Amino acid sequence: MDRELFRWFLTAGRAASGAGNIAELGAYMGQSAVLLGDHLEDGEELTVIDLFEAQADDAGNLEENAVSYPGLSRQGFEANYTRIHAHLPRVVQDFSERIVDHVAEGSVRFVHIDASHLYDQVVGDIKAAKTLLSEAGVVAFDDYRATHTPGVAAAVWEAVASDGLHPIVLSSKKLYATWGDPAPYVRAIPRQTSRWTSEIQSVAGADLLVLSPAHHETYRWIRYLPPATVPHAKRARARLASWTKR
Ligand SMILES: C[S@@+](CC[C@H](N)C(=O)[O-])C[C@H]1O[C@@H](n2cnc3c(N)ncnc32)[C@H](O)[C@@H]1O
């Protein structure tokens, strides 16, 4: 779902956001950066910022990185990225909120916030994103509702409640928002695709789109089965689907 949403915001969604740079806070080994790099138009630049092997400056962030990202290296990121793209993006090894020292204010059309998932750091990243984004630019937040990342949820909804951030669309993993007008995006995002179904909800006086994975539709019949039989039924259905394809 999020691969499709990234693609949509970076292609069709460019009609609403306008031209501009792309930025990523938290690159890890390059999975999302590679996708962002697919959608640069002439004159646009992708900048990623990550601590890579450098140490965080507070105990919580240090522990988060040691536990979550063993084996991370800038060299690993660069090797992965250049397996797919001919040229590296601008790679900055620094604290994520310092992105503002490397990318021009108001020059960014899409920023992905996926660095530290702790409250104080995300608050700093939101402030940086607001500085970088063009008027109708879009910010995507990772893990805005996971049980192990309450700091992201708190920081994001705080910005919605008191800093003029407008959510556009919610997937199960990421929230997409803008400090501009969300309506052109909400109107234009496809309501139903092979990946998702959707509903409109109103939050803080504005409409937003809530997506559910389309396989919920495919597996609608599951609710009528005793829970213990569900894995067997799913396997049988998958086998049947692959025979039918052949
Ligand atoms: C969840 S991973 C990023 C995943 C990546 N966006 C992807 O989808 O493949 C988080 C990254 O943030 C980095 N990070 C954590 N705290 C940071 C901070 N304070 N400043 C910059 N980078 C940080 C970690 O080194 C790690 O590479």
XYZ file of N, CA and C and ligand atoms in Angstrom:
765
model
N 0.817 -1.206 0.000
C 0.000 0.000 0.000
C 0.853 1.258 0.000
N 1.878 1.254 0.865
C 2.692 2.475 0.954
C 3.589 2.674 -0.262
N 4.027 1.563 -0.871
C 4.765 1.732 -2.136
C 3.871 2.429 -3.159
N 2.611 1.991 -3.235
C 1.679 2.599 -4.190
C 1.410 4.062 -3.834
N 1.258 4.327 -2.549
C 0.991 5.712 -2.127
C 2.189 6.623 -2.418
N 3.400 6.121 -2.125
C 4.599 6.919 -2.461
C 4.568 7.236 -3.952
N 4.343 6.186 -4.761
C 4.343 6.397 -6.221
C 3.287 7.418 -6.608
N 2.107 7.316 -5.994
C 1.026 8.235 -6.355
C 1.426 9.674 -6.004
N 1.882 9.891 -4.776
C 2.241 11.265 -4.373
C 3.361 11.835 -5.256
N 4.261 10.946 -5.678
C 5.428 11.444 -6.411
C 5.187 11.558 -7.912
N 4.067 11.036 -8.409
C 3.752 11.147 -9.845
C 2.464 11.967 -10.009
N 1.295 11.308 -9.906
C 0.026 12.036 -10.060
C -0.089 13.178 -9.040
N 0.337 12.930 -7.832
C 0.214 13.920 -6.757
C 1.047 15.169 -6.985
N 1.988 15.077 -7.934
C 2.835 16.243 -8.238
C 1.997 17.380 -8.810
N 0.815 17.032 -9.379
C -0.080 18.091 -9.886
C -0.528 18.985 -8.722
N -0.686 18.408 -7.548
C -1.109 19.195 -6.382
C 0.078 19.790 -5.625
N 1.167 19.032 -5.522
C 2.294 19.523 -4.705
C 3.143 20.524 -5.469
N 3.168 20.388 -6.804
C 4.106 21.174 -7.605
C 5.460 20.487 -7.624
N 6.391 21.054 -8.418
C 7.741 20.491 -8.520
C 8.481 20.739 -7.208
N 9.556 19.996 -7.007
C 10.353 20.259 -5.804
C 11.268 19.101 -5.477
N 12.069 19.297 -4.471
C 13.000 18.258 -4.031
C 12.279 17.216 -3.194
N 13.010 16.142 -2.928
C 12.488 15.059 -2.079
C 13.507 14.864 -0.953
N 13.011 14.563 0.240
C 13.935 14.359 1.359
C 13.484 13.177 2.189
N 14.451 12.505 2.790
C 14.121 11.400 3.698
C 14.930 11.529 4.971
N 14.238 11.479 6.104
C 14.882 11.501 7.418
C 14.854 10.066 7.930
N 16.017 9.414 7.974
C 16.094 8.000 8.358
C 16.085 7.120 7.123
N 17.292 6.733 6.679
C 17.394 6.005 5.394
C 17.639 4.517 5.598
N 18.244 4.149 6.745
C 18.617 2.766 7.039
C 19.354 2.157 5.842
N 18.905 1.016 5.327
C 19.658 0.372 4.245
C 19.073 0.675 2.866
N 18.182 1.678 2.790
C 17.838 2.214 1.476
C 16.533 1.771 0.853
N 15.761 0.933 1.557
C 14.547 0.409 0.915
C 13.627 1.520 0.409
N 13.292 2.475 1.277
C 12.375 3.534 0.835
C 13.102 4.589 -0.005
N 14.391 4.811 0.257
C 15.140 5.812 -0.519
C 15.210 5.419 -1.991
N 15.390 4.127 -2.237
C 15.449 3.640 -3.618
C 14.154 3.980 -4.351
N 13.051 3.824 -3.672
C 11.747 4.138 -4.276
C 11.618 5.654 -4.516
N 12.037 6.443 -3.539
C 11.974 7.908 -3.716
C 12.827 8.328 -4.914
N 13.983 7.681 -5.065
C 14.901 8.028 -6.152
C 14.354 7.710 -7.534
N 13.317 6.858 -7.591
C 12.680 6.536 -8.885
C 11.922 7.722 -9.464
N 11.618 8.716 -8.642
C 10.633 9.709 -9.066
C 11.164 11.132 -9.098
N 12.467 11.249 -9.312
C 13.037 12.596 -9.428
C 12.868 13.099 -10.855
N 12.369 14.305 -10.991
C 12.278 14.937 -12.317
C 13.501 15.835 -12.497
N 13.674 16.342 -13.725
C 14.839 17.187 -14.003
C 14.945 18.334 -13.000
N 16.126 18.532 -12.479
C 16.371 19.660 -11.580
C 15.978 19.382 -10.136
N 15.391 18.219 -9.883
C 15.010 17.883 -8.494
C 16.096 17.011 -7.858
N 16.208 17.122 -6.541
C 17.264 16.386 -5.845
C 16.677 15.618 -4.662
N 17.214 14.420 -4.436
C 16.852 13.644 -3.237
C 17.975 13.777 -2.216
N 17.614 14.159 -1.001
C 18.597 14.200 0.091
C 18.135 13.241 1.181
N 19.034 12.359 1.623
C 18.703 11.498 2.766
C 19.644 11.849 3.906
N 19.103 11.756 5.109
C 19.931 12.054 6.291
C 19.755 10.925 7.292
N 20.874 10.458 7.831
C 20.832 9.345 8.798
C 22.114 9.406 9.614
N 22.041 8.908 10.845
C 23.260 8.855 11.655
C 24.191 7.746 11.168
N 23.630 6.745 10.482
C 24.401 5.562 10.084
C 25.201 5.073 11.302
N 26.539 4.992 11.178
C 27.325 4.429 12.307
C 27.548 5.442 13.435
N 27.204 6.728 13.218
C 27.462 7.736 14.255
C 26.521 7.530 15.444
N 26.964 8.013 16.612
C 26.203 7.801 17.845
C 25.147 8.890 18.032
N 23.981 8.484 18.525
C 22.971 9.469 18.905
C 23.444 10.199 20.158
N 22.773 11.309 20.484
C 23.260 12.100 21.620
C 22.395 11.988 22.864
N 21.385 11.099 22.854
C 20.689 10.870 24.126
C 20.436 9.378 24.308
N 20.271 9.006 25.580
C 20.276 7.588 25.935
C 19.169 6.813 25.211
N 17.977 7.394 25.136
C 16.849 6.696 24.498
C 17.130 6.414 23.035
N 17.607 7.418 22.328
C 17.895 7.304 20.896
C 19.066 6.328 20.651
N 20.065 6.372 21.572
C 21.203 5.440 21.467
C 20.719 3.999 21.551
N 19.858 3.748 22.549
C 19.356 2.386 22.756
C 18.479 1.950 21.585
N 17.611 2.866 21.148
C 16.724 2.570 20.012
C 17.551 2.100 18.811
N 18.618 2.809 18.511
C 19.408 2.484 17.328
C 20.200 1.195 17.504
N 20.751 1.007 18.732
C 21.541 -0.207 18.970
C 20.654 -1.446 18.852
N 19.430 -1.350 19.384
C 18.524 -2.502 19.381
C 17.933 -2.732 17.993
N 17.543 -1.644 17.320
C 16.738 -1.804 16.099
C 17.572 -1.935 14.832
N 18.770 -1.369 14.793
C 19.482 -1.307 13.509
C 20.907 -1.847 13.581
N 21.104 -3.070 14.130
C 22.464 -3.615 14.141
C 22.892 -3.856 12.692
N 24.159 -3.653 12.423
C 24.655 -3.937 11.064
C 24.442 -2.808 10.086
N 23.842 -1.709 10.542
C 23.624 -0.571 9.640
C 24.960 0.107 9.317
N 25.181 0.424 8.069
C 26.360 1.219 7.709
C 26.033 2.101 6.516
N 26.702 3.232 6.469
C 26.523 4.142 5.334
C 26.939 3.438 4.040
N 28.016 2.653 4.155
C 28.496 1.919 2.978
C 27.423 0.937 2.478
N 26.737 0.277 3.440
C 25.660 -0.662 3.068
C 24.533 0.058 2.356
N 24.162 1.229 2.892
C 23.115 2.031 2.237
C 23.543 2.364 0.807
N 24.782 2.839 0.676
C 25.235 3.308 -0.642
C 25.323 2.149 -1.632
N 25.752 0.984 -1.139
C 25.847 -0.190 -2.028
C 24.452 -0.596 -2.504
N 23.496 -0.624 -1.582
C 22.124 -0.994 -1.974
C 21.564 0.003 -2.975
N 21.761 1.283 -2.678
C 21.152 2.314 -3.530
C 21.714 2.241 -4.954
N 23.028 2.036 -5.048
C 23.638 2.054 -6.390
C 23.453 0.719 -7.121
N 22.870 -0.276 -6.439
C 22.444 -1.471 -7.173
C 21.261 -1.139 -8.081
N 20.486 -0.129 -7.690
C 19.251 0.201 -8.418
C 19.418 1.481 -9.248
N 20.117 2.467 -8.673
C 20.246 3.761 -9.357
C 21.711 4.029 -9.724
N 21.894 4.743 -10.838
C 23.256 5.010 -11.314
C 24.010 5.961 -10.386
N 23.268 6.890 -9.754
C 23.942 7.899 -8.927
C 23.348 7.918 -7.530
N 24.226 8.175 -6.555
C 23.751 8.304 -5.172
C 22.927 9.571 -5.014
N 21.989 9.585 -4.059
C 21.364 10.858 -3.698
C 22.371 11.661 -2.872
N 21.992 12.846 -2.430
C 22.862 13.547 -1.471
C 22.706 12.824 -0.124
N 23.788 12.294 0.383
C 23.736 11.525 1.630
C 24.367 12.361 2.736
N 23.609 12.630 3.789
C 24.126 13.430 4.901
C 24.154 12.554 6.142
N 25.297 12.500 6.802
C 25.402 11.716 8.035
C 25.319 12.684 9.212
N 24.124 12.776 9.790
C 23.923 13.787 10.838
C 22.587 13.512 11.534
N 22.295 14.295 12.561
C 20.989 14.208 13.212
C 19.908 14.668 12.236
N 18.780 13.952 12.265
C 17.745 14.177 11.246
C 17.248 15.623 11.220
N 17.092 16.240 12.397
C 16.522 17.600 12.407
C 17.465 18.610 11.739
N 18.745 18.200 11.573
C 19.724 19.108 10.937
C 19.591 19.113 9.418
N 18.617 18.401 8.885
C 18.350 18.425 7.445
C 18.174 19.864 6.956
N 17.689 20.723 7.845
C 17.451 22.122 7.442
C 18.757 22.854 7.096
N 19.906 22.308 7.560
C 21.196 22.934 7.220
C 21.674 22.504 5.824
N 20.965 21.540 5.224
C 21.466 20.967 3.970
C 20.507 21.125 2.795
N 19.253 21.434 3.066
C 18.246 21.526 2.003
C 17.548 22.885 2.140
N 17.310 23.534 0.992
C 16.755 24.897 1.041
C 15.329 24.927 1.581
N 15.067 25.939 2.392
C 13.733 26.156 2.974
C 12.681 26.257 1.857
N 11.553 25.585 2.023
C 10.438 25.688 1.070
C 10.683 25.015 -0.268
N 11.750 24.181 -0.364
C 12.099 23.621 -1.687
C 11.637 22.173 -1.877
N 10.976 21.600 -0.864
C 10.710 20.151 -0.893
C 9.224 19.871 -1.158
N 8.942 18.919 -2.044
C 7.544 18.560 -2.316
C 7.109 17.316 -1.550
N 8.093 16.493 -1.104
C 7.732 15.265 -0.375
C 8.855 14.943 0.597
N 8.498 14.764 1.856
C 9.499 14.366 2.860
C 8.974 13.159 3.647
N 9.856 12.163 3.778
C 9.507 10.947 4.522
C 10.209 11.003 5.865
N 9.426 11.012 6.946
C 10.010 11.040 8.298
C 10.019 9.626 8.862
N 11.228 9.068 8.973
C 11.363 7.665 9.412
C 12.709 7.478 10.112
N 13.098 8.471 10.930
C 14.374 8.366 11.660
C 14.071 7.822 13.067
N 14.440 8.566 14.111
C 14.083 8.107 15.451
C 12.559 8.092 15.586
N 12.038 7.138 16.360
C 10.594 7.075 16.584
C 10.247 7.550 18.003
N 11.180 8.294 18.625
C 10.945 8.811 19.982
C 10.367 10.226 19.915
N 9.530 10.549 20.897
C 8.746 11.793 20.859
C 9.597 13.044 20.582
N 10.641 13.276 21.397
C 11.398 14.531 21.257
C 12.016 14.661 19.860
N 12.539 13.537 19.370
C 13.175 13.568 18.048
C 12.132 13.810 16.952
N 10.973 13.171 17.082
C 9.952 13.349 16.030
C 9.447 14.799 16.038
N 9.316 15.390 17.221
C 8.909 16.803 17.287
C 9.914 17.665 16.508
N 11.210 17.380 16.682
C 12.242 18.120 15.947
C 12.138 17.875 14.447
N 11.832 16.636 14.081
C 11.739 16.302 12.649
C 10.522 16.974 12.012
N 9.440 17.084 12.762
C 8.235 17.750 12.234
C 8.539 19.230 11.977
N 9.241 19.830 12.924
C 9.602 21.250 12.763
C 10.489 21.416 11.511
N 11.434 20.496 11.343
C 12.322 20.572 10.174
C 11.521 20.383 8.886
N 10.592 19.412 8.898
C 9.796 19.141 7.687
C 8.981 20.371 7.309
N 8.422 21.027 8.308
C 7.602 22.220 8.030
C 8.460 23.307 7.365
N 9.692 23.426 7.815
C 10.601 24.420 7.222
C 10.941 24.069 5.775
N 11.163 22.787 5.526
C 11.613 22.366 4.185
C 10.519 22.393 3.143
N 9.269 22.071 3.574
C 8.214 21.823 2.587
C 7.748 23.088 1.881
N 7.418 22.916 0.596
C 6.756 23.974 -0.155
C 5.322 24.093 0.373
N 4.589 25.085 -0.111
C 3.272 25.369 0.466
C 2.343 24.149 0.466
N 2.331 23.408 -0.664
C 1.430 22.250 -0.758
C 2.182 20.931 -0.606
N 3.417 20.989 -0.112
C 4.238 19.784 0.016
C 3.637 18.783 1.006
N 4.100 17.535 0.897
C 3.517 16.429 1.670
C 4.572 15.815 2.584
N 4.151 15.496 3.804
C 5.024 14.778 4.733
C 4.410 13.404 5.012
N 5.258 12.363 4.958
C 4.805 11.003 5.277
C 5.478 10.570 6.572
N 4.684 10.092 7.529
C 5.227 9.630 8.819
C 5.144 8.115 8.895
N 6.251 7.474 9.224
C 6.224 6.028 9.432
C 5.764 5.716 10.862
N 5.108 4.582 11.035
C 4.773 4.065 12.372
C 4.020 5.051 13.249
N 3.035 5.749 12.657
C 2.298 6.756 13.416
C 1.297 6.128 14.393
N 1.108 4.806 14.302
C 0.116 4.201 15.205
C 0.551 2.837 15.733
N 1.844 2.488 15.603
C 2.296 1.190 16.109
C 2.331 1.227 17.638
N 2.078 0.072 18.259
C 2.040 0.066 19.723
C 3.411 0.377 20.334
N 4.502 0.060 19.615
C 5.824 0.311 20.195
C 6.347 1.719 19.878
N 5.525 2.573 19.205
C 6.023 3.916 18.875
C 5.018 5.006 19.283
N 4.659 5.056 20.571
C 3.686 6.070 21.002
C 4.201 7.493 20.788
N 5.531 7.676 20.792
C 6.099 9.019 20.607
C 5.771 9.587 19.236
N 5.729 8.722 18.217
C 5.385 9.212 16.882
C 3.933 9.666 16.883
N 3.052 8.814 17.422
C 1.618 9.159 17.461
C 1.407 10.479 18.186
N 2.050 10.613 19.357
C 1.849 11.833 20.157
C 2.306 13.067 19.383
N 3.481 12.983 18.779
C 4.025 14.154 18.074
C 3.188 14.502 16.844
N 2.748 13.475 16.114
C 2.000 13.737 14.878
C 0.637 14.352 15.194
N -0.099 13.739 16.129
C -1.455 14.254 16.408
C -1.396 15.607 17.110
N -0.318 15.850 17.861
C -0.121 17.173 18.464
C 0.014 18.233 17.361
N 0.772 17.881 16.295
C 0.932 18.835 15.186
C -0.397 19.060 14.475
N -1.225 18.005 14.422
C -2.550 18.149 13.803
C -3.416 19.073 14.670
N -3.361 18.857 15.980
C -4.238 19.612 16.879
C -3.810 21.073 17.002
N -2.486 21.322 16.961
C -2.099 22.698 17.294
C -1.089 23.349 16.362
N -0.743 22.680 15.265
C 0.249 23.313 14.385
C -0.211 23.346 12.931
N -1.509 23.168 12.691
C -2.035 23.338 11.326
C -1.691 22.229 10.356
N -1.250 21.065 10.871
C -0.962 19.936 9.977
C -2.274 19.226 9.632
N -2.496 18.972 8.319
C -3.747 18.337 7.891
C -3.472 16.941 7.354
N -3.992 15.902 8.007
C -3.821 14.551 7.452
C -4.556 14.439 6.115
N -3.954 13.696 5.187
C -4.554 13.463 3.873
C -5.065 12.037 3.787
N -4.162 11.096 4.089
C -4.514 9.685 3.939
C -3.741 8.864 4.970
N -4.429 7.836 5.491
C -3.841 6.956 6.503
C -3.815 5.531 5.961
N -2.623 4.927 5.915
C -2.543 3.487 5.662
C -2.347 2.838 7.023
N -2.194 1.524 7.069
C -2.010 0.931 8.390
C -0.639 1.282 8.966
N 0.342 1.635 8.120
C 1.699 1.927 8.599
C 2.054 3.411 8.603
N 1.514 4.166 7.648
C 1.985 5.546 7.481
C 0.843 6.546 7.383
N 1.121 7.753 7.859
C 0.171 8.858 7.747
C 0.788 9.912 6.832
N -0.005 10.386 5.862
C 0.457 11.383 4.897
C -0.302 12.670 5.188
N 0.403 13.802 5.214
C -0.239 15.049 5.639
C 0.400 16.236 4.941
N -0.247 17.398 5.102
C 0.292 18.626 4.495
C -0.048 19.820 5.386
N 0.800 20.835 5.333
C 0.443 22.098 5.988
C -0.332 22.989 5.013
N -0.496 22.501 3.783
C -1.307 23.223 2.800
C -2.739 22.716 2.844
N -3.394 22.746 1.679
C -4.796 22.314 1.601
C -4.846 20.815 1.282
N -5.427 19.994 2.159
C -5.447 18.550 1.887
C -6.484 18.146 0.835
N -7.476 19.018 0.590
C -8.624 18.626 -0.242
C -8.246 18.157 -1.653
N -7.352 18.855 -2.374
C -7.014 18.378 -3.721
C -6.431 16.961 -3.713
N -5.685 16.627 -2.666
C -5.136 15.267 -2.570
C -6.251 14.271 -2.250
N -7.070 14.614 -1.257
C -8.122 13.684 -0.818
C -9.060 13.384 -1.990
N -9.342 14.429 -2.804
C -10.221 14.224 -3.967
C -9.575 13.317 -5.014
N -8.254 13.429 -5.188
C -7.615 12.787 -6.343
C -7.082 11.375 -6.069
N -6.834 11.036 -4.822
C -6.284 9.697 -4.538
C -7.333 8.646 -4.895
N -6.967 7.616 -5.674
C -7.956 6.595 -6.054
C -8.582 5.943 -4.818
N -9.908 5.840 -4.836
C -10.626 5.316 -3.669
C -10.505 3.800 -3.529
N -10.343 3.154 -4.663
C -10.303 1.694 -4.633
C -9.270 1.234 -5.661
N -8.316 0.424 -5.241
C -7.323 -0.113 -6.181
C -7.175 -1.598 -5.873
N -6.261 -2.257 -6.593
C -6.038 -3.671 -6.275
C -5.405 -3.797 -4.892
N -4.856 -2.703 -4.367
C -4.179 -2.767 -3.052
C -5.048 -2.327 -1.886
N -6.027 -1.436 -2.127
C -6.777 -0.936 -0.978
C -8.240 -0.635 -1.312
N -9.035 -0.640 -0.233
C -10.364 -0.041 -0.264
C -10.272 1.162 0.681
N -11.264 2.070 0.646
C -11.080 3.272 1.469
C -12.401 3.810 1.989
N -12.296 4.630 3.006
C -13.457 5.388 3.480
C -12.990 6.794 3.843
N -13.943 7.732 3.774
C -13.631 9.107 4.181
C -14.062 9.286 5.634
N -13.183 9.896 6.433
C -13.579 10.269 7.796
C -13.234 11.737 7.995
N -13.880 12.361 8.959
C -13.589 13.759 9.238
C -12.832 13.849 10.564
N -11.674 14.511 10.544
C -10.884 14.694 11.772
C -10.514 16.170 11.863
N -10.766 16.769 13.001
C -10.436 18.186 13.230
C -10.985 19.069 12.112
N -12.199 18.753 11.675
C -12.888 19.627 10.731
C -12.533 19.407 9.269
N -11.709 18.407 8.956
C -11.361 18.177 7.545
C -11.467 16.701 7.203
N -11.789 16.445 5.923
C -11.892 15.061 5.465
C -10.513 14.458 5.255
N -10.387 13.188 5.588
C -9.182 12.440 5.253
C -9.616 11.058 4.779
N -8.678 10.369 4.148
C -8.970 9.073 3.560
C -8.334 7.990 4.440
N -9.107 6.970 4.795
C -8.564 5.854 5.582
C -8.564 4.612 4.695
N -7.405 4.021 4.496
C -7.290 2.869 3.603
C -7.263 1.560 4.390
N -7.836 0.530 3.793
C -7.708 -0.827 4.337
C -7.135 -1.697 3.237
N -6.274 -2.650 3.598
C -5.693 -3.499 2.557
C -6.785 -4.226 1.783
N -6.620 -4.307 0.461
C -7.655 -4.925 -0.369
C -7.816 -6.396 -0.058
N -6.781 -7.059 0.494
C -6.948 -8.490 0.748
C -8.010 -8.746 1.816
N -8.359 -7.697 2.607
C -9.496 -7.885 3.516
C -10.740 -8.265 2.723
N -10.843 -7.658 1.515
C -11.984 -7.989 0.648
C -11.851 -9.421 0.141
N -10.631 -9.748 -0.317
C -10.400 -11.093 -0.853
C -10.757 -12.154 0.184
N -10.415 -11.860 1.445
C -10.616 -12.864 2.489
C -11.867 -12.604 3.327
N -12.826 -11.897 2.732
C -14.033 -11.542 3.472
C -14.718 -12.777 4.077
N -14.656 -13.910 3.342
C -15.312 -15.141 3.774
C -14.723 -15.698 5.070
N -13.515 -15.194 5.466
C -12.843 -15.765 6.635
C -13.676 -15.617 7.901
N -14.443 -14.520 7.963
C -15.190 -14.271 9.207
C -16.217 -15.375 9.504
N -16.570 -16.170 8.488
C -17.563 -17.228 8.706
C -16.926 -18.548 9.133
N -15.594 -18.603 9.214
C -14.924 -19.863 9.546
C -14.514 -19.888 11.014
N -14.446 -21.090 11.621
C -13.866 -21.168 12.972
C -12.391 -20.756 12.895
N -11.893 -19.930 13.839
C -10.531 -19.381 13.746
C -9.463 -20.439 13.483
N -9.580 -21.614 14.097
C -8.520 -22.620 13.948
C -8.367 -23.087 12.500
N -9.419 -22.943 11.713
C -9.334 -23.465 10.337
C -8.822 -22.400 9.344
N -8.668 -21.144 9.814
C -8.340 -20.058 8.879
C -7.003 -20.275 8.154
N -5.902 -20.636 8.879
C -4.638 -20.824 8.150
C -4.751 -21.896 7.065
N -5.456 -23.014 7.374
C -5.601 -24.084 6.374
C -6.381 -23.564 5.170
N -7.466 -22.811 5.461
C -8.306 -22.295 4.372
C -7.510 -21.329 3.491
N -6.653 -20.492 4.135
C -5.862 -19.531 3.350
C -4.875 -20.274 2.448
N -4.235 -21.320 3.035
C -3.256 -22.081 2.232
C -3.955 -22.752 1.053
N -5.148 -23.344 1.334
C -5.884 -24.021 0.257
C -6.250 -23.022 -0.843
N -6.660 -21.831 -0.427
C -7.060 -20.823 -1.419
C -5.860 -20.395 -2.269
N -4.685 -20.232 -1.591
C -3.480 -19.821 -2.323
C -3.083 -20.902 -3.336
N -3.189 -22.201 -2.900
C -2.842 -23.303 -3.818
C -3.760 -23.280 -5.027
N -5.063 -23.081 -4.743
C -6.062 -23.051 -5.813
C -5.756 -21.908 -6.793
N -5.377 -20.736 -6.208
C -5.090 -19.575 -7.060
C -3.891 -19.860 -7.955
N -2.850 -20.551 -7.398
C -1.660 -20.785 -8.231
C -1.961 -21.846 -9.302
N -2.802 -22.839 -9.008
C -3.183 -23.818 -10.049
C -3.957 -23.116 -11.152
N -4.879 -22.219 -10.730
C -5.715 -21.529 -11.726
C -4.839 -20.695 -12.658
N -3.772 -20.050 -12.053
C -2.870 -19.217 -12.867
C -2.173 -20.068 -13.924
N -1.733 -21.294 -13.499
C -1.041 -22.172 -14.430
C -1.981 -22.566 -15.544
C 13.270 2.804 10.524
S 14.891 3.094 9.949
C 14.617 3.830 8.385
C 14.028 2.864 7.401
C 14.004 3.367 5.972
N 13.304 4.640 5.839
C 13.337 2.319 5.090
O 12.092 2.356 4.950
O 14.032 1.450 4.576
C 15.388 4.420 10.959
C 16.746 5.017 10.629
O 16.835 6.231 11.366
C 18.146 6.416 11.823
N 18.099 7.303 12.997
C 17.680 7.021 14.245
N 17.757 8.116 15.030
C 18.227 9.115 14.246
C 18.511 10.487 14.467
N 18.324 11.063 15.659
N 18.991 11.222 13.436
C 19.192 10.649 12.207
N 18.942 9.350 11.944
C 18.462 8.592 12.959
C 18.672 5.015 12.114
O 20.066 5.007 11.987
C 17.948 4.182 11.027
O 18.777 4.007 9.913
